[in-house]
């Protein structure tokens, strides 16, 4: 590493771990020092996808989440990762098991049914496939709304900035999911 170049882990340490340690947070009771150090390294790796702004927001959210009798122990990694998802969801592309869904028969099926983009966005938000009729109805309803917006634009309606931003967001999601479906399994994740 070149002097002055911050690593991804270093960025997470600077923006989240060090500020919380400065509050006096200690390792959880019953956890050995080595295991706690390893958990913080794994946590750092888990959070590298987040922007600086999102890491700062996560740190602010965590400030009041210390655990233990004295409320000065680090929460477990799962608790922190849950809050991180609230602040900035992890991209589907970084989750090999979710990516494999779109490379299986399910991606082409969703594409044929016209719900590919909204199914991808559902995955990104909930980190799971649609499991029931309510999930599938939500995806179909949002797809129908998206198609209506595209139809209005195609008919000459000039979108306002909010509609234009939504269309850019949808186009970006479509590029992302199609790239996943076209990527060779051997080069995945």
Tab-separated table of N, CA, C and O in Angstrom, residues 67-143:
chain	number	residue	atom	x	y	z
A	67	UNK	N	-24.382	-2.380	23.966
A	67	UNK	CA	-25.107	-3.405	24.696
A	67	UNK	C	-24.423	-3.698	26.024
A	67	UNK	O	-23.451	-3.050	26.388
A	68	UNK	N	-24.927	-4.663	26.747
A	68	UNK	CA	-24.362	-5.062	28.026
A	68	UNK	C	-24.954	-4.268	29.175
A	68	UNK	O	-25.660	-3.272	28.980
A	69	UNK	N	-24.653	-4.721	30.369
A	69	UNK	CA	-25.201	-4.101	31.581
A	69	UNK	C	-24.835	-2.626	31.680
A	69	UNK	O	-25.668	-1.786	32.020
A	70	UNK	N	-23.602	-2.291	31.364
A	70	UNK	CA	-23.142	-0.897	31.437
A	70	UNK	C	-23.388	-0.136	30.138
A	70	UNK	O	-23.003	1.029	30.019
A	71	UNK	N	-24.023	-0.789	29.149
A	71	UNK	CA	-24.302	-0.175	27.846
A	71	UNK	C	-23.025	0.367	27.190
A	71	UNK	O	-23.018	1.441	26.601
A	72	UNK	N	-21.947	-0.438	27.290
A	72	UNK	CA	-20.679	-0.019	26.692
A	72	UNK	C	-20.023	-1.131	25.873
A	72	UNK	O	-18.859	-1.040	25.514
A	73	UNK	N	-20.784	-2.188	25.574
A	73	UNK	CA	-20.241	-3.303	24.800
A	73	UNK	C	-20.678	-3.197	23.340
A	73	UNK	O	-21.789	-2.763	23.046
A	74	UNK	N	-19.778	-3.612	22.445
A	74	UNK	CA	-20.087	-3.640	21.026
A	74	UNK	C	-21.280	-4.540	20.767
A	74	UNK	O	-21.338	-5.651	21.296
A	75	UNK	N	-22.239	-4.096	19.958
A	75	UNK	CA	-23.299	-5.017	19.528
A	75	UNK	C	-22.684	-6.083	18.621
A	75	UNK	O	-21.604	-5.881	18.050
A	76	UNK	N	-23.367	-7.170	18.473
A	76	UNK	CA	-22.877	-8.228	17.585
A	76	UNK	C	-22.936	-7.761	16.134
A	76	UNK	O	-23.694	-6.875	15.768
A	77	UNK	N	-22.120	-8.391	15.326
A	77	UNK	CA	-21.991	-8.022	13.918
A	77	UNK	C	-23.342	-8.033	13.196
A	77	UNK	O	-23.644	-7.139	12.395
A	78	UNK	N	-24.174	-9.029	13.478
A	78	UNK	CA	-25.481	-9.114	12.824
A	78	UNK	C	-26.351	-7.890	13.080
A	78	UNK	O	-27.053	-7.416	12.187
A	79	UNK	N	-26.295	-7.375	14.288
A	79	UNK	CA	-27.069	-6.175	14.627
A	79	UNK	C	-26.586	-4.991	13.803
A	79	UNK	O	-27.385	-4.226	13.256
A	80	UNK	N	-25.283	-4.851	13.696
A	80	UNK	CA	-24.702	-3.738	12.945
A	80	UNK	C	-25.012	-3.880	11.454
A	80	UNK	O	-25.370	-2.905	10.789
A	81	UNK	N	-24.923	-5.106	10.940
A	81	UNK	CA	-25.209	-5.320	9.518
A	81	UNK	C	-26.673	-5.028	9.192
A	81	UNK	O	-26.977	-4.516	8.119
A	82	UNK	N	-27.563	-5.329	10.128
A	82	UNK	CA	-28.975	-5.004	9.918
A	82	UNK	C	-29.162	-3.490	9.770
A	82	UNK	O	-29.843	-3.024	8.856
A	83	UNK	N	-28.542	-2.722	10.644
A	83	UNK	CA	-28.657	-1.261	10.551
A	83	UNK	C	-27.992	-0.740	9.276
A	83	UNK	O	-28.482	0.202	8.659
A	84	UNK	N	-26.892	-1.364	8.878
A	84	UNK	CA	-26.221	-0.952	7.638
A	84	UNK	C	-27.153	-1.120	6.445
A	84	UNK	O	-27.198	-0.262	5.562
A	85	UNK	N	-27.918	-2.205	6.415
A	85	UNK	CA	-28.879	-2.435	5.325
A	85	UNK	C	-29.944	-1.352	5.296
A	85	UNK	O	-30.432	-0.988	4.234
A	86	UNK	N	-30.327	-0.854	6.468
A	86	UNK	CA	-31.320	0.215	6.543
A	86	UNK	C	-30.754	1.493	5.933
A	86	UNK	O	-31.420	2.192	5.180
A	87	UNK	N	-29.490	1.766	6.241
A	87	UNK	CA	-28.845	2.991	5.769
A	87	UNK	C	-28.556	2.914	4.276
A	87	UNK	O	-28.866	3.834	3.520
A	88	UNK	N	-27.935	1.819	3.843
A	88	UNK	CA	-27.573	1.649	2.432
A	88	UNK	C	-27.564	0.157	2.114
A	88	UNK	O	-26.629	-0.537	2.510
A	89	UNK	N	-28.583	-0.335	1.438
A	89	UNK	CA	-28.628	-1.770	1.139
A	89	UNK	C	-27.405	-2.230	0.340
A	89	UNK	O	-26.908	-1.506	-0.520
A	90	UNK	N	-26.939	-3.422	0.681
A	90	UNK	CA	-25.809	-4.013	-0.049
A	90	UNK	C	-26.273	-4.364	-1.455
A	90	UNK	O	-27.343	-4.952	-1.631
A	91	UNK	N	-25.510	-4.011	-2.469
A	91	UNK	CA	-25.899	-4.340	-3.846
A	91	UNK	C	-25.995	-5.856	-4.056
A	91	UNK	O	-25.180	-6.616	-3.542
A	92	UNK	N	-26.972	-6.269	-4.800
A	92	UNK	CA	-27.172	-7.681	-5.100
A	92	UNK	C	-25.906	-8.277	-5.723
A	92	UNK	O	-25.546	-9.424	-5.451
A	93	UNK	N	-25.209	-7.493	-6.537
A	93	UNK	CA	-24.020	-7.987	-7.232
A	93	UNK	C	-22.957	-8.529	-6.276
A	93	UNK	O	-22.125	-9.333	-6.669
A	94	UNK	N	-22.980	-8.097	-5.035
A	94	UNK	CA	-21.982	-8.544	-4.057
A	94	UNK	C	-22.431	-9.779	-3.286
A	94	UNK	O	-21.766	-10.186	-2.341
A	95	UNK	N	-23.537	-10.372	-3.687
A	95	UNK	CA	-24.093	-11.501	-2.953
A	95	UNK	C	-24.262	-12.688	-3.901
A	95	UNK	O	-25.286	-12.829	-4.560
A	96	UNK	N	-23.238	-13.531	-3.997
A	96	UNK	CA	-23.231	-14.617	-4.996
A	96	UNK	C	-24.472	-15.497	-4.991
A	96	UNK	O	-24.943	-15.906	-6.050
A	97	UNK	N	-25.013	-15.799	-3.823
A	97	UNK	CA	-26.194	-16.666	-3.788
A	97	UNK	C	-27.422	-15.984	-4.377
A	97	UNK	O	-28.274	-16.634	-4.973
A	98	UNK	N	-27.525	-14.670	-4.218
A	98	UNK	CA	-28.642	-13.947	-4.821
A	98	UNK	C	-28.422	-13.771	-6.315
A	98	UNK	O	-29.356	-13.867	-7.114
A	99	UNK	N	-27.174	-13.527	-6.699
A	99	UNK	CA	-26.838	-13.391	-8.120
A	99	UNK	C	-27.212	-14.669	-8.868
A	99	UNK	O	-27.744	-14.610	-9.980
A	100	UNK	N	-26.982	-15.815	-8.245
A	100	UNK	CA	-27.257	-17.092	-8.917
A	100	UNK	C	-28.738	-17.246	-9.261
A	100	UNK	O	-29.084	-17.924	-10.223
A	101	UNK	N	-29.621	-16.601	-8.525
A	101	UNK	CA	-31.057	-16.649	-8.805
A	101	UNK	C	-31.334	-16.128	-10.212
A	101	UNK	O	-32.085	-16.725	-10.973
A	102	UNK	N	-30.700	-15.002	-10.550
A	102	UNK	CA	-30.961	-14.377	-11.842
A	102	UNK	C	-30.260	-15.114	-12.973
A	102	UNK	O	-30.636	-14.963	-14.133
A	103	UNK	N	-29.250	-15.913	-12.655
A	103	UNK	CA	-28.565	-16.708	-13.679
A	103	UNK	C	-29.234	-18.050	-13.890
A	103	UNK	O	-28.914	-18.754	-14.836
A	104	UNK	N	-30.136	-18.416	-12.992
A	104	UNK	CA	-30.857	-19.678	-13.128
A	104	UNK	C	-32.029	-19.462	-14.084
A	104	UNK	O	-32.111	-18.441	-14.765
A	105	UNK	N	-32.955	-20.375	-14.076
A	105	UNK	CA	-34.154	-20.233	-14.917
A	105	UNK	C	-35.007	-19.057	-14.473
A	105	UNK	O	-35.853	-18.576	-15.240
A	106	UNK	N	-34.800	-18.562	-13.251
A	106	UNK	CA	-35.645	-17.499	-12.713
A	106	UNK	C	-35.426	-16.149	-13.398
A	106	UNK	O	-36.375	-15.391	-13.565
A	107	UNK	N	-34.196	-15.838	-13.775
A	107	UNK	CA	-33.940	-14.573	-14.469
A	107	UNK	C	-34.672	-14.505	-15.801
A	107	UNK	O	-35.447	-13.569	-16.047
A	108	UNK	N	-34.454	-15.492	-16.665
A	108	UNK	CA	-35.188	-15.494	-17.939
A	108	UNK	C	-36.707	-15.541	-17.763
A	108	UNK	O	-37.448	-14.923	-18.520
A	109	UNK	N	-37.196	-16.263	-16.743
A	109	UNK	CA	-38.639	-16.298	-16.479
A	109	UNK	C	-39.153	-14.903	-16.141
A	109	UNK	O	-40.142	-14.435	-16.694
A	110	UNK	N	-38.452	-14.216	-15.233
A	110	UNK	CA	-38.867	-12.862	-14.849
A	110	UNK	C	-38.814	-11.928	-16.052
A	110	UNK	O	-39.680	-11.063	-16.220
A	111	UNK	N	-37.820	-12.112	-16.907
A	111	UNK	CA	-37.701	-11.288	-18.112
A	111	UNK	C	-38.884	-11.535	-19.048
A	111	UNK	O	-39.509	-10.594	-19.542
A	112	UNK	N	-39.218	-12.801	-19.273
A	112	UNK	CA	-40.368	-13.140	-20.140
A	112	UNK	C	-41.670	-12.555	-19.590
A	112	UNK	O	-42.521	-12.103	-20.346
A	113	UNK	N	-41.797	-12.573	-18.261
A	113	UNK	CA	-43.020	-12.062	-17.631
A	113	UNK	C	-43.022	-10.534	-17.521
A	113	UNK	O	-44.017	-9.952	-17.107
A	114	UNK	N	-41.893	-9.903	-17.887
A	114	UNK	CA	-41.820	-8.450	-17.858
A	114	UNK	C	-41.603	-7.850	-16.482
A	114	UNK	O	-41.790	-6.645	-16.292
A	115	UNK	N	-41.201	-8.668	-15.497
A	115	UNK	CA	-41.031	-8.179	-14.127
A	115	UNK	C	-39.566	-8.223	-13.667
A	115	UNK	O	-39.287	-8.073	-12.476
A	116	UNK	N	-38.649	-8.393	-14.600
A	116	UNK	CA	-37.239	-8.576	-14.256
A	116	UNK	C	-36.696	-7.447	-13.381
A	116	UNK	O	-36.085	-7.693	-12.337
A	117	UNK	N	-36.902	-6.217	-13.778
A	117	UNK	CA	-36.326	-5.087	-13.046
A	117	UNK	C	-36.910	-5.002	-11.645
A	117	UNK	O	-36.179	-4.863	-10.670
A	118	UNK	N	-38.211	-5.097	-11.545
A	118	UNK	CA	-38.837	-4.975	-10.217
A	118	UNK	C	-38.531	-6.176	-9.327
A	118	UNK	O	-38.434	-6.045	-8.113
A	119	UNK	N	-38.343	-7.352	-9.919
A	119	UNK	CA	-37.938	-8.500	-9.110
A	119	UNK	C	-36.516	-8.286	-8.586
A	119	UNK	O	-36.217	-8.585	-7.427
A	120	UNK	N	-35.662	-7.743	-9.419
A	120	UNK	CA	-34.289	-7.424	-9.006
A	120	UNK	C	-34.296	-6.398	-7.870
A	120	UNK	O	-33.593	-6.558	-6.867
A	121	UNK	N	-35.101	-5.365	-8.008
A	121	UNK	CA	-35.183	-4.341	-6.962
A	121	UNK	C	-35.791	-4.908	-5.676
A	121	UNK	O	-35.394	-4.512	-4.576
A	122	UNK	N	-36.715	-5.849	-5.806
A	122	UNK	CA	-37.267	-6.540	-4.641
A	122	UNK	C	-36.151	-7.296	-3.919
A	122	UNK	O	-36.022	-7.226	-2.696
A	123	UNK	N	-35.345	-8.022	-4.684
A	123	UNK	CA	-34.194	-8.743	-4.121
A	123	UNK	C	-33.268	-7.779	-3.392
A	123	UNK	O	-32.783	-8.079	-2.307
A	124	UNK	N	-32.985	-6.656	-4.016
A	124	UNK	CA	-32.055	-5.707	-3.414
A	124	UNK	C	-32.582	-5.189	-2.076
A	124	UNK	O	-31.827	-5.030	-1.125
A	125	UNK	N	-33.868	-4.960	-2.005
A	125	UNK	CA	-34.442	-4.433	-0.770
A	125	UNK	C	-34.583	-5.503	0.308
A	125	UNK	O	-34.235	-5.278	1.463
A	126	UNK	N	-35.101	-6.663	-0.049
A	126	UNK	CA	-35.447	-7.677	0.944
A	126	UNK	C	-34.442	-8.820	1.061
A	126	UNK	O	-34.561	-9.654	1.954
A	127	UNK	N	-33.490	-8.896	0.131
A	127	UNK	CA	-32.460	-9.945	0.130
A	127	UNK	C	-33.071	-11.344	0.104
A	127	UNK	O	-32.587	-12.273	0.736
A	128	UNK	N	-34.141	-11.468	-0.670
A	128	UNK	CA	-34.808	-12.759	-0.853
A	128	UNK	C	-35.694	-12.691	-2.084
A	128	UNK	O	-36.059	-11.608	-2.523
A	129	UNK	N	-36.053	-13.868	-2.603
A	129	UNK	CA	-36.985	-13.865	-3.744
A	129	UNK	C	-38.411	-13.600	-3.266
A	129	UNK	O	-38.699	-13.711	-2.069
A	130	UNK	N	-39.300	-13.272	-4.182
A	130	UNK	CA	-40.707	-13.159	-3.811
A	130	UNK	C	-41.210	-14.541	-3.382
A	130	UNK	O	-41.009	-15.516	-4.092
A	131	UNK	N	-41.838	-14.595	-2.210
A	131	UNK	CA	-42.217	-15.891	-1.649
A	131	UNK	C	-43.703	-16.193	-1.702
A	131	UNK	O	-44.111	-17.339	-1.544
A	132	UNK	N	-44.520	-15.176	-1.893
A	132	UNK	CA	-45.958	-15.410	-1.809
A	132	UNK	C	-46.692	-14.515	-2.806
A	132	UNK	O	-46.084	-13.704	-3.498
A	133	UNK	N	-48.001	-14.669	-2.828
A	133	UNK	CA	-48.813	-13.897	-3.770
A	133	UNK	C	-48.697	-12.396	-3.517
A	133	UNK	O	-48.697	-11.603	-4.459
A	134	UNK	N	-48.597	-11.997	-2.258
A	134	UNK	CA	-48.465	-10.574	-1.939
A	134	UNK	C	-47.183	-9.981	-2.514
A	134	UNK	O	-47.193	-8.872	-3.060
A	135	UNK	N	-46.074	-10.735	-2.398
A	135	UNK	CA	-44.800	-10.275	-2.971
A	135	UNK	C	-44.917	-10.140	-4.482
A	135	UNK	O	-44.501	-9.138	-5.067
A	136	UNK	N	-45.476	-11.161	-5.105
A	136	UNK	CA	-45.591	-11.147	-6.572
A	136	UNK	C	-46.544	-10.044	-7.046
A	136	UNK	O	-46.300	-9.398	-8.058
A	137	UNK	N	-47.619	-9.801	-6.285
A	137	UNK	CA	-48.552	-8.725	-6.630
A	137	UNK	C	-47.850	-7.368	-6.534
A	137	UNK	O	-48.014	-6.508	-7.398
A	138	UNK	N	-47.059	-7.166	-5.484
A	138	UNK	CA	-46.307	-5.917	-5.323
A	138	UNK	C	-45.390	-5.683	-6.523
A	138	UNK	O	-45.351	-4.583	-7.086
A	139	UNK	N	-44.685	-6.724	-6.948
A	139	UNK	CA	-43.787	-6.615	-8.098
A	139	UNK	C	-44.573	-6.286	-9.363
A	139	UNK	O	-44.192	-5.398	-10.127
A	140	UNK	N	-45.675	-6.972	-9.584
A	140	UNK	CA	-46.501	-6.700	-10.780
A	140	UNK	C	-47.076	-5.287	-10.757
A	140	UNK	O	-47.067	-4.586	-11.780
A	141	UNK	N	-47.557	-4.838	-9.587
A	141	UNK	CA	-48.138	-3.493	-9.484
A	141	UNK	C	-47.094	-2.422	-9.770
A	141	UNK	O	-47.357	-1.454	-10.487
A	142	UNK	N	-45.922	-2.587	-9.222
A	142	UNK	CA	-44.867	-1.590	-9.461
A	142	UNK	C	-44.406	-1.630	-10.915
A	142	UNK	O	-44.105	-0.584	-11.492
A	143	UNK	N	-44.359	-2.820	-11.493
A	143	UNK	CA	-44.007	-2.941	-12.915
A	143	UNK	C	-45.044	-2.220	-13.766
A	143	UNK	O	-44.688	-1.486	-14.694
